[in-house]
C-alpha cells in the first residue's frame, strides 16, 4: 500500500473555503463544505440569494458534493461569510475546510445498501469533527466517506471511511483497506479517531502529506490508526473476517426517479443559476426539506409524494436540469476554464456546451449510461476536477485538444494524451 514518489508538501494546502477565498481571474471563489451533501431548504435559499446578489448568479457543485460561488468582490466575500454563519452553513471558522464528507447519496431511498439512511450519521460525524480541536489540523484535501454497503463511496477513494455490512455494523476502511469493524453508533467516533491518529502518526514520521496515499510511511501510519482505534474502544477485529466489498466502478445512479419518493437530477457541467436552486428549495419544503448534493454534480430531493416527484421531473428541462440518462450531458464535466481561470488555455465549458448541443441536434444514439465512459475537459495540464474512475479526457493546448483515455489516478504532471479528436467525436466515442 505504500505509495511511490509521493509529493513533498512544504506548505499547507491552498483549498479555498468560505472565509479564505481563492482569487480567481473572474473574482473571489468561495467553496462551502456540505458534509454528506445535506443542505436544508432554507440554507439553499441563502446560497441562491448570495450567488445572485454577490457573485455571478450560478452555484457550482464540486466532485465532493461541495458548493461554490464565483465572482465575489472583497466586500461580497465578507458579507457571504456573515450570511453563511447565520444560516448554519459555516458553523466554525477553524474547522470549515476539513468538513469533507461524502456519502452514498441514495442511502435509505432506493432499497439498496444496508442502512435506512445516513443523515443522522453525517450530522453526528460533523458535530464530532467540529468538537475536536486536533481535527482542525487536517488538510482541506482529506476525505471522509460513509458507504451504505454498495461501494459507491469507496470508489471515490476516501482517506478514512465506514462501509456498512449490516444495519448495525460497519467496516472501518483506511486507505481503501478494511481494518476493523465498528457498531453503527460508533462510526463517527471511529472516523474522527482515525483522522486524528493519521495526523499524529504522520507528524511523528516527519512527513507532510495531506492525504494517506501521499505518505511514504503509509503502512506504518495505517498500523498506528488501527492501534488508536482499538485503544479507544471505537472498533474491533471481526471474528469471522471482513465482508468482501462489492465491485463498483464509480458510476452513479441514473438521473430520474429514485425509489417511490425521491428524484435525482443532474446539473449540466455541475452548475445551475440561482433561480433553479431556489426552485429546488421550494420543492424540498414539500418533502424532507433537504436538497442533497452528490459527488457526481447532481442533486437528490426526497420525501416527496409521487405527484410532487413526477411534477419535478416533468419540469426539469425548464429548470435547466437533466433527468434522462441518455442525455449526453450525463457524465460530461469540465474544469472552470477561461475566463474564470488564468491558467486555462481555452473556454472549455463553452466548447463542451457547444459540442453537447451539436451532439443532441444530430440525434445520435448515445451509449447507455452504465456502459458510458465519463468525459472530462481540462483547460491545462492540472486537469482539476477530473473523475476518480476511468474516463476520456481532453486537455486544451495552444490550438487543439490533446485527447485520450485516463485511469482516474491523480493527474497533475501526468503526460498529455496523444489523440487530437474534437469534443464531438469524444462524446460519440463514449
CSV table of N, CA and C in Angstrom, one decimal, residues 150 281 412:
chain,number,residue,atom,x,y,z
A,150,UNK,N,-22.9,-0.4,-0.8
A,150,UNK,CA,-22.9,-0.7,-2.2
A,150,UNK,C,-21.6,-0.5,-2.9
A,281,UNK,N,-35.2,24.4,-3.6
A,281,UNK,CA,-35.5,24.6,-2.2
A,281,UNK,C,-37.0,24.6,-2.0
A,412,UNK,N,-2.1,15.6,-12.1
A,412,UNK,CA,-1.2,16.8,-12.2
A,412,UNK,C,0.2,16.3,-12.6
